């Protein structure tokens, strides 16, 4: 695992943005991390995981550490549950399918989410009524100064909607090395109420779904709405769904009766950014090589050859259009570099 200078990251980010790392090295263990940090190749370090939730608008003038820590092991098992310790560099979807095949329940609604396991706690990935925090036990994070391990339990992670301590107080200070998840072996608590899951199960005449049935339904819904990054560069939802005061939501609802509104904390409501963007006229919009996906307006796509700067300009234009039409601020879910 020799560090390499001036290394292209174009194939390592799912938006396919052209950018170079000043230095690049895959990191397959805590030991490798310590050795690489000791070399002091660059004053700045940057952790690259699956590259599926980022927009690169420029070269990364840093030592880029590419998470490559593998392994899935059972560290605790009883009649009812199993606790897995998973290397941060495992592919998230492979972990989900590994659990589904073993009939371990909890993560099935999170099938097909792109990216690596180590990134899951950082933005507390979620879909179809489940967030990774629901099964999370703890994770081990290595300090980017000296590689020393610090353990964060569920409370310590301060999980919120697409949020955690790794995006706040300790931002850019750690590389997550491993994550532990607790899964059920029987009496699985299925989450079927969100979105089209129950509809898809009904269509397929599945009345007593297994976790494999739920994972299948989630995959078919995602495939129908979200572009495959291998075919069309994208980073999933580009913006977060905005949380606005309940009063403002009621006013918008009076003007736009079709506006979907979801519960948030007391006095607040969450509304779908995809709906706002579609109503602002941007669904399926394309300028040069950048665009808005035609089946889900929350996803920005690279039709081939787009630059990060162009993509960011389009994102800002969409933000401004939504603000102008609805007086609602939508902010990127995807970190911009
Ligand atoms: N909508 C539109 N037009 C669009 C897109 C959505 O009107 O172009 C409306 C839908 O009709 C629906 C509502 O907005 O009433 C919500 O849409 P959807 O169920 O597709 O989910 P979302 O809120 O757009 C969120 C997550 C996704 C996750 C889905 C399903 C965020 C930022 N996004 O999207 O997560 O898969 O729910 O749980 O919270 C991601 O984070 O990268 C991601 C894909």
CSV table of C-alpha atoms and ligand atoms in Angstrom, one decimal:
chain,number,residue,atom,x,y,z
A,1,UNK,CA,0.0,0.0,0.0
A,2,UNK,CA,2.5,2.6,-1.2
A,3,UNK,CA,1.3,6.2,-1.2
A,4,UNK,CA,1.0,7.6,-4.7
A,5,UNK,CA,1.4,11.3,-5.7
A,6,UNK,CA,-1.0,13.2,-8.0
A,7,UNK,CA,-3.7,10.4,-8.2
A,8,UNK,CA,-6.9,10.7,-10.1
A,9,UNK,CA,-10.1,10.4,-8.0
A,10,UNK,CA,-12.4,10.4,-11.1
A,11,UNK,CA,-13.3,6.7,-10.8
A,12,UNK,CA,-13.5,6.9,-7.0
A,13,UNK,CA,-16.4,9.3,-6.7
A,14,UNK,CA,-19.8,8.2,-8.0
A,15,UNK,CA,-20.6,11.6,-9.5
A,16,UNK,CA,-17.6,10.9,-11.7
A,17,UNK,CA,-16.1,14.4,-11.1
A,18,UNK,CA,-12.6,15.0,-12.3
A,19,UNK,CA,-10.2,15.8,-9.5
A,20,UNK,CA,-6.7,14.7,-8.3
A,21,UNK,CA,-5.4,13.9,-4.8
A,22,UNK,CA,-2.0,15.4,-3.9
A,23,UNK,CA,-1.3,12.0,-2.3
A,24,UNK,CA,-3.4,8.9,-2.3
A,25,UNK,CA,-3.1,5.7,-0.2
A,26,UNK,CA,-5.6,2.9,0.6
A,27,UNK,CA,-5.7,2.1,4.3
A,28,UNK,CA,-6.5,-1.5,5.2
A,29,UNK,CA,-5.9,-1.4,9.0
A,30,UNK,CA,-5.2,0.8,12.0
A,31,UNK,CA,-1.5,-0.2,11.7
A,32,UNK,CA,-1.3,1.0,8.1
A,33,UNK,CA,-3.0,4.3,9.1
A,34,UNK,CA,-0.4,4.9,11.8
A,35,UNK,CA,2.5,4.1,9.4
A,36,UNK,CA,1.1,6.4,6.7
A,37,UNK,CA,0.5,9.2,9.2
A,38,UNK,CA,4.1,8.8,10.5
A,39,UNK,CA,5.4,9.6,6.9
A,40,UNK,CA,4.0,13.1,7.3
A,41,UNK,CA,3.5,13.4,3.5
A,42,UNK,CA,1.2,16.3,3.7
A,43,UNK,CA,0.0,18.7,6.4
A,44,UNK,CA,-3.7,17.9,5.6
A,45,UNK,CA,-5.4,14.5,5.5
A,46,UNK,CA,-8.8,13.7,3.8
A,47,UNK,CA,-10.7,10.5,4.3
A,48,UNK,CA,-12.3,9.0,1.2
A,49,UNK,CA,-14.9,6.2,1.7
A,50,UNK,CA,-17.1,4.9,-1.1
A,51,UNK,CA,-17.2,8.4,-2.7
A,52,UNK,CA,-21.0,8.1,-3.1
A,53,UNK,CA,-21.9,11.2,-1.1
A,54,UNK,CA,-19.6,14.0,-2.2
A,55,UNK,CA,-19.2,16.6,-4.8
A,56,UNK,CA,-15.6,17.3,-5.8
A,57,UNK,CA,-15.3,20.8,-7.4
A,58,UNK,CA,-11.5,20.9,-7.2
A,59,UNK,CA,-8.3,18.9,-6.6
A,60,UNK,CA,-7.9,17.6,-3.1
A,61,UNK,CA,-4.7,19.2,-1.8
A,62,UNK,CA,-4.2,16.6,1.0
A,63,UNK,CA,-3.1,13.1,1.7
A,64,UNK,CA,-6.2,11.1,0.7
A,65,UNK,CA,-6.8,8.0,2.8
A,66,UNK,CA,-9.0,5.6,1.0
A,67,UNK,CA,-10.8,3.4,3.5
A,68,UNK,CA,-10.1,-0.3,2.7
A,69,UNK,CA,-10.6,-2.0,6.1
A,70,UNK,CA,-12.5,-5.2,5.5
A,71,UNK,CA,-14.2,-8.0,7.4
A,72,UNK,CA,-17.5,-9.0,8.9
A,73,UNK,CA,-17.4,-11.0,12.1
A,74,UNK,CA,-19.9,-12.1,14.7
A,75,UNK,CA,-18.9,-10.8,18.1
A,76,UNK,CA,-22.0,-11.8,20.1
A,77,UNK,CA,-24.8,-14.3,19.4
A,78,UNK,CA,-27.8,-15.5,21.3
A,79,UNK,CA,-31.0,-17.2,20.4
A,80,UNK,CA,-32.6,-13.9,19.6
A,81,UNK,CA,-29.9,-11.7,18.2
A,82,UNK,CA,-26.5,-11.3,16.7
A,83,UNK,CA,-24.0,-8.5,16.9
A,84,UNK,CA,-21.7,-8.0,13.9
A,85,UNK,CA,-18.4,-6.1,13.8
A,86,UNK,CA,-17.9,-4.8,10.3
A,87,UNK,CA,-14.8,-3.2,8.7
A,88,UNK,CA,-15.5,0.3,7.5
A,89,UNK,CA,-14.4,-0.5,3.9
A,90,UNK,CA,-17.1,-3.2,3.4
A,91,UNK,CA,-19.7,-2.2,0.8
A,92,UNK,CA,-22.9,-1.2,2.6
A,93,UNK,CA,-25.2,-3.1,0.3
A,94,UNK,CA,-23.1,-6.3,0.5
A,95,UNK,CA,-23.5,-6.1,4.3
A,96,UNK,CA,-27.3,-5.7,4.0
A,97,UNK,CA,-27.5,-8.7,1.7
A,98,UNK,CA,-25.2,-10.7,3.9
A,99,UNK,CA,-27.7,-10.1,6.8
A,100,UNK,CA,-30.7,-10.8,4.6
A,101,UNK,CA,-29.2,-14.1,3.5
A,102,UNK,CA,-28.6,-15.1,7.1
A,103,UNK,CA,-32.1,-14.0,8.1
A,104,UNK,CA,-30.7,-11.3,10.4
A,105,UNK,CA,-33.2,-8.5,10.6
A,106,UNK,CA,-32.8,-4.7,10.9
A,107,UNK,CA,-31.0,-3.4,7.9
A,108,UNK,CA,-33.2,-4.7,5.0
A,109,UNK,CA,-34.9,-1.3,4.4
A,110,UNK,CA,-31.4,0.1,3.7
A,111,UNK,CA,-30.7,-2.2,0.7
A,112,UNK,CA,-29.0,-0.6,-2.3
A,113,UNK,CA,-27.8,2.5,-0.5
A,114,UNK,CA,-24.4,3.1,-2.1
A,115,UNK,CA,-21.2,3.6,-0.2
A,116,UNK,CA,-19.2,1.9,2.5
A,117,UNK,CA,-20.1,0.8,6.0
A,118,UNK,CA,-17.8,3.4,7.6
A,119,UNK,CA,-19.7,6.3,6.1
A,120,UNK,CA,-23.1,5.0,7.4
A,121,UNK,CA,-22.8,6.5,10.9
A,122,UNK,CA,-21.3,9.8,9.7
A,123,UNK,CA,-24.5,10.9,7.9
A,124,UNK,CA,-26.8,8.3,9.7
A,125,UNK,CA,-28.0,6.9,6.4
A,126,UNK,CA,-31.7,6.2,6.2
A,127,UNK,CA,-34.4,5.1,3.9
A,128,UNK,CA,-38.0,3.8,4.0
A,129,UNK,CA,-38.6,4.6,7.7
A,130,UNK,CA,-35.3,3.1,9.0
A,131,UNK,CA,-32.0,4.7,9.9
A,132,UNK,CA,-28.8,2.9,10.5
A,133,UNK,CA,-28.9,4.2,14.1
A,134,UNK,CA,-31.8,1.8,14.8
A,135,UNK,CA,-29.3,-1.2,14.7
A,136,UNK,CA,-26.1,0.7,15.6
A,137,UNK,CA,-24.2,-0.4,18.7
A,138,UNK,CA,-20.9,1.4,18.6
A,139,UNK,CA,-18.0,2.2,16.2
A,140,UNK,CA,-14.3,2.6,16.5
A,141,UNK,CA,-12.7,5.7,15.0
A,142,UNK,CA,-9.0,6.3,14.5
A,143,UNK,CA,-7.7,9.8,15.1
A,144,UNK,CA,-6.2,11.4,12.0
A,145,UNK,CA,-3.4,12.9,14.1
A,146,UNK,CA,-1.8,9.6,15.4
A,147,UNK,CA,-4.2,6.8,14.5
A,148,UNK,CA,-5.3,6.2,18.1
A,149,UNK,CA,-8.7,4.5,18.5
A,150,UNK,CA,-11.7,6.2,20.2
A,151,UNK,CA,-14.9,4.3,20.7
A,152,UNK,CA,-18.2,6.1,20.1
A,153,UNK,CA,-21.4,4.5,21.4
A,154,UNK,CA,-24.9,5.2,20.1
A,155,UNK,CA,-25.4,8.2,22.4
A,156,UNK,CA,-21.9,9.5,21.8
A,157,UNK,CA,-22.6,9.6,18.1
A,158,UNK,CA,-25.4,12.2,18.5
A,159,UNK,CA,-27.4,10.8,15.6
A,160,UNK,CA,-30.0,13.0,13.9
A,161,UNK,CA,-31.6,13.2,10.5
A,162,UNK,CA,-28.6,12.7,8.1
A,163,UNK,CA,-26.4,14.0,11.0
A,164,UNK,CA,-24.0,12.8,13.7
A,165,UNK,CA,-21.1,14.1,15.8
A,166,UNK,CA,-18.8,13.2,12.9
A,167,UNK,CA,-20.4,16.1,10.9
A,168,UNK,CA,-20.3,18.4,14.0
A,169,UNK,CA,-18.0,18.5,17.0
A,170,UNK,CA,-15.4,16.0,15.7
A,171,UNK,CA,-15.7,16.8,12.0
A,172,UNK,CA,-12.6,15.8,10.0
A,173,UNK,CA,-10.9,14.4,13.1
A,174,UNK,CA,-11.3,10.7,12.7
A,175,UNK,CA,-11.4,7.8,10.2
A,176,UNK,CA,-14.1,5.3,11.2
A,177,UNK,CA,-12.4,1.8,11.3
A,178,UNK,CA,-15.3,-0.5,12.2
A,179,UNK,CA,-18.9,-0.4,13.1
A,180,UNK,CA,-21.0,-2.8,15.2
A,181,UNK,CA,-24.7,-3.6,14.4
A,182,UNK,CA,-27.2,-5.6,16.5
A,183,UNK,CA,-29.6,-7.6,14.4
A,184,UNK,CA,-32.6,-9.8,15.2
A,185,UNK,CA,-32.6,-13.6,14.5
A,186,UNK,CA,-36.3,-14.0,15.0
A,187,UNK,CA,-39.5,-11.9,15.6
A,188,UNK,CA,-38.1,-9.3,13.2
A,189,UNK,CA,-39.7,-5.9,13.5
A,190,UNK,CA,-40.6,-5.1,9.9
A,191,UNK,CA,-41.0,-1.5,8.7
A,192,UNK,CA,-43.5,-1.5,5.9
A,193,UNK,CA,-45.4,1.7,6.3
A,194,UNK,CA,-43.1,4.1,4.5
A,195,UNK,CA,-43.5,4.9,0.9
A,196,UNK,CA,-44.5,2.2,-1.5
A,197,UNK,CA,-43.2,-0.9,0.4
A,198,UNK,CA,-46.6,-2.3,1.4
A,199,UNK,CA,-48.0,-1.5,-2.1
A,200,UNK,CA,-45.2,-3.4,-3.8
A,201,UNK,CA,-45.6,-6.4,-1.4
A,202,UNK,CA,-49.4,-6.4,-2.1
A,203,UNK,CA,-48.8,-6.3,-5.8
A,204,UNK,CA,-46.6,-9.3,-5.5
A,205,UNK,CA,-49.3,-10.9,-3.3
A,206,UNK,CA,-46.9,-11.3,-0.4
A,207,UNK,CA,-49.0,-11.3,2.8
A,208,UNK,CA,-46.5,-12.4,5.4
A,209,UNK,CA,-43.3,-10.9,4.2
A,210,UNK,CA,-39.8,-12.1,5.2
A,211,UNK,CA,-36.9,-9.7,5.5
A,212,UNK,CA,-35.8,-10.9,2.1
A,213,UNK,CA,-39.2,-9.8,0.6
A,214,UNK,CA,-38.8,-6.4,2.2
A,215,UNK,CA,-35.2,-6.1,0.8
A,216,UNK,CA,-36.6,-7.1,-2.6
A,217,UNK,CA,-39.4,-4.5,-2.5
A,218,UNK,CA,-36.9,-1.7,-1.4
A,219,UNK,CA,-34.6,-2.6,-4.2
A,220,UNK,CA,-37.3,-2.5,-6.8
A,221,UNK,CA,-38.6,0.9,-5.5
A,222,UNK,CA,-35.0,2.3,-5.5
A,223,UNK,CA,-34.3,1.0,-9.0
A,224,UNK,CA,-37.4,2.6,-10.3
A,225,UNK,CA,-36.6,6.0,-8.8
A,226,UNK,CA,-32.9,6.3,-8.4
A,227,UNK,CA,-30.2,6.2,-11.1
A,228,UNK,CA,-27.5,3.5,-11.0
A,229,UNK,CA,-24.2,5.5,-10.5
A,230,UNK,CA,-22.4,3.0,-12.7
A,231,UNK,CA,-24.6,4.2,-15.6
A,232,UNK,CA,-25.4,7.8,-14.7
A,233,UNK,CA,-23.1,9.6,-12.3
A,234,UNK,CA,-24.9,10.8,-9.1
A,235,UNK,CA,-24.6,11.0,-5.3
A,236,UNK,CA,-28.1,10.1,-4.3
A,237,UNK,CA,-30.2,12.9,-2.8
A,238,UNK,CA,-28.2,16.0,-3.4
A,239,UNK,CA,-30.3,18.1,-0.9
A,240,UNK,CA,-31.7,17.4,2.5
A,241,UNK,CA,-35.5,17.6,3.0
A,242,UNK,CA,-36.0,20.9,4.7
A,243,UNK,CA,-37.4,21.1,8.2
A,244,UNK,CA,-39.6,24.3,8.5
A,245,UNK,CA,-41.8,25.9,11.2
A,246,UNK,CA,-45.2,24.2,11.3
A,247,UNK,CA,-46.9,27.6,10.7
A,248,UNK,CA,-45.0,28.1,7.4
A,249,UNK,CA,-45.8,24.5,6.4
A,250,UNK,CA,-49.5,25.2,7.0
A,251,UNK,CA,-49.3,28.4,4.9
A,252,UNK,CA,-47.6,26.6,2.1
A,253,UNK,CA,-50.2,23.8,2.3
A,254,UNK,CA,-53.0,26.3,2.0
A,255,UNK,CA,-51.4,27.6,-1.2
A,256,UNK,CA,-50.3,24.2,-2.5
A,257,UNK,CA,-52.7,21.5,-1.3
A,258,UNK,CA,-50.6,18.7,-2.9
A,259,UNK,CA,-47.5,19.5,-0.8
A,260,UNK,CA,-46.6,16.3,1.1
A,261,UNK,CA,-45.9,17.1,4.8
A,262,UNK,CA,-44.1,14.9,7.3
A,263,UNK,CA,-43.9,15.1,11.1
A,264,UNK,CA,-40.7,16.5,12.6
A,265,UNK,CA,-40.0,17.6,16.2
A,266,UNK,CA,-42.8,19.6,18.0
A,267,UNK,CA,-43.6,22.8,16.1
A,268,UNK,CA,-41.7,21.7,13.0
A,269,UNK,CA,-42.5,19.9,9.8
A,270,UNK,CA,-40.4,18.2,7.1
A,271,UNK,CA,-41.2,18.7,3.5
A,272,UNK,CA,-39.7,16.9,0.5
A,273,UNK,CA,-37.1,18.9,-1.4
A,274,UNK,CA,-37.8,16.7,-4.4
A,275,UNK,CA,-41.4,18.1,-4.6
A,276,UNK,CA,-40.2,21.7,-4.2
A,277,UNK,CA,-37.6,21.2,-7.0
A,278,UNK,CA,-40.1,19.6,-9.3
A,279,UNK,CA,-42.6,22.4,-8.7
A,280,UNK,CA,-39.8,24.9,-9.4
A,281,UNK,CA,-39.6,23.3,-12.9
A,282,UNK,CA,-36.3,21.6,-12.6
A,283,UNK,CA,-37.2,17.9,-12.8
A,284,UNK,CA,-35.5,16.4,-15.8
A,285,UNK,CA,-33.7,19.7,-16.5
A,286,UNK,CA,-30.4,19.5,-18.3
A,287,UNK,CA,-27.7,22.1,-18.9
A,288,UNK,CA,-24.7,20.8,-20.9
A,289,UNK,CA,-23.6,17.7,-19.0
A,290,UNK,CA,-25.3,18.4,-15.7
A,291,UNK,CA,-28.9,17.7,-14.9
A,292,UNK,CA,-31.7,16.8,-12.6
A,293,UNK,CA,-32.8,13.2,-12.7
A,294,UNK,CA,-36.1,12.8,-14.5
A,295,UNK,CA,-37.6,10.3,-12.1
A,296,UNK,CA,-36.5,11.9,-8.8
A,297,UNK,CA,-35.8,15.7,-8.7
A,298,UNK,CA,-33.6,15.4,-5.6
A,299,UNK,CA,-30.9,13.7,-7.5
A,300,UNK,CA,-28.4,15.7,-9.6
A,301,UNK,CA,-26.8,13.7,-12.4
A,302,UNK,CA,-23.6,13.8,-14.5
A,303,UNK,CA,-24.6,13.0,-18.1
A,304,UNK,CA,-20.9,12.5,-18.8
A,305,UNK,CA,-18.0,14.9,-18.7
A,306,UNK,CA,-19.5,17.4,-16.2
A,307,UNK,CA,-17.2,19.3,-13.9
A,308,UNK,CA,-17.8,19.8,-10.2
A,309,UNK,CA,-17.9,23.6,-10.7
A,310,UNK,CA,-20.8,23.3,-13.3
A,311,UNK,CA,-22.6,20.9,-11.0
A,312,UNK,CA,-22.3,23.2,-8.0
A,313,UNK,CA,-23.5,26.2,-10.2
A,314,UNK,CA,-26.6,24.2,-11.1
A,315,UNK,CA,-27.2,23.2,-7.5
A,316,UNK,CA,-27.0,26.9,-6.4
A,317,UNK,CA,-29.4,27.9,-9.2
A,318,UNK,CA,-31.9,25.3,-8.0
A,319,UNK,CA,-31.6,26.5,-4.4
A,320,UNK,CA,-32.3,30.1,-5.5
A,321,UNK,CA,-35.3,29.0,-7.6
A,322,UNK,CA,-36.8,27.1,-4.7
A,323,UNK,CA,-36.2,30.0,-2.3
A,324,UNK,CA,-37.8,32.4,-4.8
A,325,UNK,CA,-40.9,30.3,-5.3
A,326,UNK,CA,-41.5,29.0,-1.8
A,327,UNK,CA,-39.3,31.0,0.6
A,328,UNK,CA,-37.8,27.7,1.8
A,329,UNK,CA,-34.1,27.1,2.0
A,330,UNK,CA,-32.8,23.8,0.8
A,331,UNK,CA,-29.3,22.9,1.7
A,332,UNK,CA,-27.0,20.2,0.2
A,333,UNK,CA,-27.0,16.8,1.9
A,334,UNK,CA,-23.8,16.1,-0.1
A,335,UNK,CA,-20.6,17.6,1.3
A,336,UNK,CA,-19.0,20.0,-1.3
A,337,UNK,CA,-15.2,20.0,-1.6
B,1,LIG,N1,-41.4,14.0,-4.8
B,1,LIG,C1,-41.8,14.8,-5.9
B,1,LIG,N2,-41.0,14.9,-7.0
B,1,LIG,C2,-39.8,14.3,-7.1
B,1,LIG,C3,-39.3,13.6,-5.9
B,1,LIG,C4,-40.1,13.4,-4.8
B,1,LIG,O1,-42.9,15.3,-5.9
B,1,LIG,O2,-39.1,14.5,-8.1
B,1,LIG,C5,-42.3,13.8,-3.7
B,1,LIG,C6,-42.8,12.3,-3.8
B,1,LIG,O3,-43.9,12.2,-4.5
B,1,LIG,C7,-43.1,12.0,-2.3
B,1,LIG,C8,-42.0,12.9,-1.6
B,1,LIG,O4,-41.6,13.8,-2.5
B,1,LIG,O5,-44.3,12.5,-2.0
B,1,LIG,C9,-40.9,12.0,-1.0
B,1,LIG,O6,-40.2,11.4,-2.1
B,1,LIG,P1,-39.4,10.0,-1.9
B,1,LIG,O7,-40.2,9.0,-1.1
B,1,LIG,O8,-38.8,9.6,-3.2
B,1,LIG,O9,-38.2,10.4,-0.9
B,1,LIG,P2,-37.3,11.7,-0.7
B,1,LIG,O10,-37.9,12.4,0.5
B,1,LIG,O11,-37.2,12.4,-1.9
B,1,LIG,C10,-35.7,10.5,1.1
B,1,LIG,C11,-34.3,10.3,1.3
B,1,LIG,C12,-33.7,9.2,0.3
B,1,LIG,C13,-34.5,7.9,0.6
B,1,LIG,C14,-36.0,8.1,0.5
B,1,LIG,C15,-36.8,7.0,0.9
B,1,LIG,C16,-33.4,12.4,2.0
B,1,LIG,C17,-32.6,13.6,1.6
B,1,LIG,N3,-33.6,11.5,1.0
B,1,LIG,O12,-35.9,11.0,-0.3
B,1,LIG,O13,-32.4,9.0,0.6
B,1,LIG,O14,-34.1,6.9,-0.2
B,1,LIG,O15,-36.4,9.3,1.3
B,1,LIG,O16,-36.7,6.8,2.3
B,1,LIG,O17,-33.8,12.3,3.1
B,1,LIG,C18,-30.2,9.8,0.0
B,1,LIG,O18,-30.1,10.2,1.2
B,1,LIG,O19,-29.2,9.8,-0.8
B,1,LIG,C19,-31.4,9.1,-0.4
B,1,LIG,C20,-31.6,8.7,-1.6
